[in-house]
Amino acid sequence: MNQNASITAAISLLPEQAAFGHVDHWIFDLDNTLYSHEAQVWPQVNERISLYLLHLFGLDGLSAQQLRRYYYERYGTTLNGLMSEHGVDPDDFLAFAHDIDLTLLDPNPALGEAIAALPGRKLILTNGSRGHAENVAGKLGILQHFEDIFDIVEAGFLPKPERATYENFLAKHAVDPARAAMFEDIDKNLIVPNDLGMKTVLIVPRTPDPFRDASEQAVVEAGHVHFVTDDLTGFLKPLMRSGEAVPILPSQAKRSAARP
């Protein structure tokens, strides 16, 4: 089955979203999940990471990109690799990597309305920093609909798809996985959520993303992926009930201001 046919088949199953009737905990990845790749957010982050490696090790551009890829494949994130092998300061790295331009990221009021109308709690679970998540969600105009953000710092720098990260997230926020749904753009990050009992939704791009491997944007037909969509807003609309936006608390805002 080709990719377009798979997406169409998945979207045609919208009536089956009644399977989400029990869900009152909605967990969203950030990058390439809450926005489209056309916003050019993630390519900038990758470029900044490569630049960090270039300066740190005195590499040329191509070698820096290859090293970034090596760390990503072996450790899950470049940061995890740099901390493990070189004791790099994570705050310095995160501040540098997420110093990007969000000009092409447009507000998405329709997505905000769809998230706000979901019943129960909404949370972001990201391998990025809290500051990055707040900047992106803020520019999208959807930040106020999330109760909290669980970032790579909260995870002890252990990235998804590590099981311990999901377990720590669930424990901190008192989330019952049997009543939760996880939205992600990388299918391997849905394996543990499925094992824990969550409903899972894989977000794929509407058009090919030239800055990502084809394997990371393909429709995946596997037991740990319950639904596939290339339209997050459209997918959420049939699930909208009497949801209520939960603003980030002042204490959380103060905490986020203290870290990059």
Tab-separated table of C-alpha atoms in Angstrom:
chain	number	residue	atom	x	y	z
A	1	MET	CA	0.000	0.000	0.000
A	2	ASN	CA	1.422	3.395	-0.941
A	3	GLN	CA	1.700	6.234	1.544
A	4	ASN	CA	-1.224	8.291	0.188
A	5	ALA	CA	-3.500	5.279	0.152
A	6	SER	CA	-2.531	4.425	3.720
A	7	ILE	CA	-3.272	7.942	4.932
A	8	THR	CA	-6.619	7.961	3.155
A	9	ALA	CA	-7.491	4.616	4.659
A	10	ALA	CA	-6.593	5.809	8.128
A	11	ILE	CA	-8.570	9.025	7.782
A	12	SER	CA	-11.571	7.096	6.491
A	13	LEU	CA	-11.710	5.350	9.859
A	14	LEU	CA	-12.699	8.529	11.695
A	15	PRO	CA	-15.927	6.988	13.070
A	16	GLU	CA	-13.747	4.544	14.975
A	17	GLN	CA	-12.468	7.462	17.007
A	18	ALA	CA	-15.269	6.542	19.359
A	19	ALA	CA	-12.442	4.409	20.720
A	20	PHE	CA	-11.274	7.637	22.395
A	21	GLY	CA	-14.470	7.983	24.414
A	22	HIS	CA	-12.689	6.943	27.601
A	23	VAL	CA	-9.710	9.279	27.107
A	24	ASP	CA	-9.329	12.289	29.366
A	25	HIS	CA	-5.518	12.656	29.259
A	26	TRP	CA	-4.189	13.990	25.932
A	27	ILE	CA	-0.414	13.856	25.483
A	28	PHE	CA	1.282	15.575	22.572
A	29	ASP	CA	4.802	15.522	21.253
A	30	LEU	CA	5.935	18.963	20.089
A	31	ASP	CA	8.223	19.110	17.053
A	32	ASN	CA	6.701	18.000	13.736
A	33	THR	CA	3.546	17.009	15.629
A	34	LEU	CA	1.911	20.295	16.636
A	35	TYR	CA	3.119	22.093	13.508
A	36	SER	CA	3.905	21.298	9.874
A	37	HIS	CA	7.433	20.906	8.565
A	38	GLU	CA	6.827	23.841	6.229
A	39	ALA	CA	7.421	26.110	9.249
A	40	GLN	CA	11.123	25.178	8.992
A	41	VAL	CA	11.512	24.822	12.765
A	42	TRP	CA	13.238	21.456	13.068
A	43	PRO	CA	15.761	22.022	10.252
A	44	GLN	CA	16.958	25.084	12.153
A	45	VAL	CA	17.389	23.069	15.347
A	46	ASN	CA	19.373	20.433	13.469
A	47	GLU	CA	21.510	23.120	11.896
A	48	ARG	CA	22.190	24.698	15.285
A	49	ILE	CA	23.154	21.308	16.732
A	50	SER	CA	25.577	20.701	13.871
A	51	LEU	CA	27.023	24.179	14.391
A	52	TYR	CA	27.487	23.425	18.087
A	53	LEU	CA	29.425	20.275	17.214
A	54	LEU	CA	31.443	22.166	14.620
A	55	HIS	CA	32.598	24.705	17.192
A	56	LEU	CA	33.049	22.171	20.000
A	57	PHE	CA	35.260	19.770	18.061
A	58	GLY	CA	36.641	21.971	15.277
A	59	LEU	CA	34.888	19.951	12.572
A	60	ASP	CA	33.863	20.832	9.052
A	61	GLY	CA	30.158	21.076	8.264
A	62	LEU	CA	29.732	17.598	6.782
A	63	SER	CA	31.601	15.908	9.641
A	64	ALA	CA	29.479	17.793	12.179
A	65	GLN	CA	26.286	16.575	10.494
A	66	GLN	CA	27.552	13.002	10.466
A	67	LEU	CA	28.483	13.185	14.142
A	68	ARG	CA	25.049	14.588	14.985
A	69	ARG	CA	23.474	11.655	13.194
A	70	TYR	CA	25.731	9.194	15.008
A	71	TYR	CA	24.757	10.547	18.415
A	72	TYR	CA	21.075	10.565	17.492
A	73	GLU	CA	21.107	6.945	16.346
A	74	ARG	CA	23.171	5.675	19.261
A	75	TYR	CA	21.861	7.783	22.166
A	76	GLY	CA	18.433	8.989	21.065
A	77	THR	CA	19.509	12.638	21.121
A	78	THR	CA	22.748	14.458	20.363
A	79	LEU	CA	22.639	15.950	23.851
A	80	ASN	CA	22.501	12.533	25.494
A	81	GLY	CA	25.539	11.462	23.479
A	82	LEU	CA	27.503	14.602	24.315
A	83	MET	CA	26.701	14.293	28.010
A	84	SER	CA	27.597	10.594	28.054
A	85	GLU	CA	30.856	10.872	26.130
A	86	HIS	CA	32.059	14.416	26.837
A	87	GLY	CA	30.239	15.788	29.896
A	88	VAL	CA	28.774	18.705	27.929
A	89	ASP	CA	26.731	21.255	29.911
A	90	PRO	CA	23.103	20.545	28.919
A	91	ASP	CA	21.844	24.057	29.654
A	92	ASP	CA	24.437	25.564	27.341
A	93	PHE	CA	23.612	23.069	24.605
A	94	LEU	CA	19.839	23.529	24.832
A	95	ALA	CA	20.084	27.314	24.814
A	96	PHE	CA	22.251	27.193	21.693
A	97	ALA	CA	20.247	24.534	19.841
A	98	HIS	CA	16.903	26.250	20.362
A	99	ASP	CA	17.983	29.775	19.473
A	100	ILE	CA	15.985	29.764	16.238
A	101	ASP	CA	13.724	31.959	14.112
A	102	LEU	CA	9.987	31.195	14.324
A	103	THR	CA	8.963	33.658	11.605
A	104	LEU	CA	7.474	30.954	9.367
A	105	LEU	CA	5.486	29.393	12.205
A	106	ASP	CA	1.984	30.827	11.934
A	107	PRO	CA	-0.664	30.867	14.674
A	108	ASN	CA	-3.107	27.977	14.381
A	109	PRO	CA	-6.377	29.002	16.048
A	110	ALA	CA	-8.240	26.000	14.621
A	111	LEU	CA	-5.809	23.616	16.321
A	112	GLY	CA	-6.108	25.615	19.527
A	113	GLU	CA	-9.892	25.327	19.464
A	114	ALA	CA	-9.704	21.589	18.823
A	115	ILE	CA	-7.263	21.031	21.711
A	116	ALA	CA	-9.232	23.274	24.054
A	117	ALA	CA	-12.419	21.313	23.387
A	118	LEU	CA	-10.892	17.939	24.230
A	119	PRO	CA	-12.248	16.666	27.544
A	120	GLY	CA	-9.769	16.492	30.390
A	121	ARG	CA	-6.096	17.310	30.666
A	122	LYS	CA	-3.642	18.212	27.910
A	123	LEU	CA	0.129	17.843	28.281
A	124	ILE	CA	3.229	18.164	26.122
A	125	LEU	CA	5.906	15.463	26.305
A	126	THR	CA	8.991	16.493	24.342
A	127	ASN	CA	12.660	15.631	23.915
A	128	GLY	CA	13.281	19.359	23.565
A	129	SER	CA	13.527	21.992	26.271
A	130	ARG	CA	10.644	23.628	28.102
A	131	GLY	CA	11.675	27.004	26.756
A	132	HIS	CA	11.576	25.716	23.188
A	133	ALA	CA	8.159	24.141	23.745
A	134	GLU	CA	6.777	27.344	25.237
A	135	ASN	CA	8.160	29.425	22.374
A	136	VAL	CA	6.706	27.140	19.712
A	137	ALA	CA	3.331	26.568	21.390
A	138	GLY	CA	3.145	30.262	22.193
A	139	LYS	CA	3.726	31.236	18.570
A	140	LEU	CA	1.079	28.720	17.503
A	141	GLY	CA	-1.296	30.337	19.979
A	142	ILE	CA	-2.025	27.076	21.786
A	143	LEU	CA	0.191	27.246	24.881
A	144	GLN	CA	-2.664	28.261	27.186
A	145	HIS	CA	-4.496	25.008	26.464
A	146	PHE	CA	-1.803	22.833	28.054
A	147	GLU	CA	-1.582	22.123	31.742
A	148	ASP	CA	2.160	21.507	31.718
A	149	ILE	CA	5.224	20.544	29.687
A	150	PHE	CA	7.441	17.556	30.446
A	151	ASP	CA	10.757	18.298	28.759
A	152	ILE	CA	14.142	16.648	28.408
A	153	VAL	CA	15.313	18.248	31.659
A	154	GLU	CA	12.348	16.795	33.585
A	155	ALA	CA	13.227	13.455	31.976
A	156	GLY	CA	16.718	13.583	33.455
A	157	PHE	CA	17.998	13.978	29.865
A	158	LEU	CA	16.827	10.448	29.052
A	159	PRO	CA	14.902	10.851	25.788
A	160	LYS	CA	11.921	9.096	24.359
A	161	PRO	CA	11.544	6.258	23.464
A	162	GLU	CA	13.104	5.114	26.763
A	163	ARG	CA	10.434	3.477	28.923
A	164	ALA	CA	11.676	5.187	32.094
A	165	THR	CA	10.907	8.598	30.592
A	166	TYR	CA	7.264	7.703	29.988
A	167	GLU	CA	6.978	6.153	33.425
A	168	ASN	CA	8.455	9.250	35.073
A	169	PHE	CA	6.073	11.446	33.097
A	170	LEU	CA	3.046	9.359	34.095
A	171	ALA	CA	4.075	9.353	37.747
A	172	LYS	CA	4.752	13.086	37.940
A	173	HIS	CA	1.436	14.036	36.382
A	174	ALA	CA	-0.657	11.207	37.874
A	175	VAL	CA	-1.725	10.037	34.420
A	176	ASP	CA	-3.561	6.734	34.050
A	177	PRO	CA	-2.258	5.363	30.730
A	178	ALA	CA	-5.490	3.404	30.243
A	179	ARG	CA	-7.260	6.774	29.961
A	180	ALA	CA	-4.606	8.510	27.829
A	181	ALA	CA	-3.816	9.115	24.168
A	182	MET	CA	-0.375	9.886	22.730
A	183	PHE	CA	0.218	11.891	19.537
A	184	GLU	CA	3.681	11.527	17.955
A	185	ASP	CA	5.444	11.962	14.621
A	186	ILE	CA	7.983	9.138	15.189
A	187	ASP	CA	6.452	5.690	15.366
A	188	LYS	CA	9.083	4.144	17.650
A	189	ASN	CA	8.090	6.702	20.272
A	190	LEU	CA	4.631	5.093	20.330
A	191	ILE	CA	5.815	1.588	21.207
A	192	VAL	CA	5.999	2.149	24.961
A	193	PRO	CA	2.778	4.207	25.127
A	194	ASN	CA	0.982	1.334	23.413
A	195	ASP	CA	2.555	-1.186	25.780
A	196	LEU	CA	1.393	0.935	28.720
A	197	GLY	CA	-2.184	0.950	27.448
A	198	MET	CA	-2.498	4.321	25.702
A	199	LYS	CA	-4.282	5.009	22.448
A	200	THR	CA	-1.655	6.065	19.899
A	201	VAL	CA	-1.797	8.383	16.896
A	202	LEU	CA	1.050	8.763	14.403
A	203	ILE	CA	1.311	12.170	12.745
A	204	VAL	CA	2.755	12.085	9.227
A	205	PRO	CA	3.484	15.071	6.950
A	206	ARG	CA	1.066	15.973	4.183
A	207	THR	CA	3.982	16.533	1.820
A	208	PRO	CA	7.449	14.938	1.966
A	209	ASP	CA	9.845	16.673	4.335
A	210	PRO	CA	13.197	16.989	2.550
A	211	PHE	CA	15.029	17.513	5.841
A	212	ARG	CA	14.053	14.164	7.405
A	213	ASP	CA	14.722	10.556	6.513
A	214	ALA	CA	11.894	8.917	4.592
A	215	SER	CA	11.670	6.247	7.300
A	216	GLU	CA	10.736	8.902	9.866
A	217	GLN	CA	7.778	10.227	7.880
A	218	ALA	CA	6.290	7.066	6.440
A	219	VAL	CA	2.899	5.631	7.263
A	220	VAL	CA	3.502	2.722	9.627
A	221	GLU	CA	1.149	-0.229	9.818
A	222	ALA	CA	1.977	-1.863	13.134
A	223	GLY	CA	0.243	-2.939	16.299
A	224	HIS	CA	1.616	-0.040	18.332
A	225	VAL	CA	0.161	2.534	15.905
A	226	HIS	CA	-3.621	2.683	16.279
A	227	PHE	CA	-4.300	5.653	14.013
A	228	VAL	CA	-2.394	7.591	11.361
A	229	THR	CA	-3.238	11.096	10.210
A	230	ASP	CA	-1.677	13.922	8.240
A	231	ASP	CA	-4.192	16.418	9.674
A	232	LEU	CA	-4.028	16.731	13.456
A	233	THR	CA	-6.727	19.398	13.665
A	234	GLY	CA	-9.078	17.396	11.480
A	235	PHE	CA	-8.417	14.270	13.515
A	236	LEU	CA	-9.179	16.017	16.809
A	237	LYS	CA	-12.407	17.711	15.738
A	238	PRO	CA	-14.614	14.592	16.043
A	239	LEU	CA	-13.192	14.116	19.542
A	240	MET	CA	-14.130	17.621	20.709
A	241	ARG	CA	-16.519	17.596	23.622
A	242	SER	CA	-16.796	19.960	26.563
A	243	GLY	CA	-13.067	20.352	27.051
A	244	GLU	CA	-11.629	23.169	29.089
A	245	ALA	CA	-8.370	25.029	28.512
A	246	VAL	CA	-5.976	24.745	31.439
A	247	PRO	CA	-3.423	27.570	31.595
A	248	ILE	CA	0.136	26.973	32.715
A	249	LEU	CA	0.373	27.961	36.350
A	250	PRO	CA	2.446	30.980	37.439
A	251	SER	CA	4.791	28.665	39.342
A	252	GLN	CA	5.406	26.718	36.146
A	253	ALA	CA	6.063	29.914	34.215
A	254	LYS	CA	8.638	30.978	36.806
A	255	ARG	CA	10.295	27.584	36.607
A	256	SER	CA	10.469	27.750	32.823
A	257	ALA	CA	11.986	31.212	32.870
A	258	ALA	CA	14.915	29.880	34.872
A	259	ARG	CA	16.013	27.451	32.159
A	260	PRO	CA	16.615	27.797	28.413
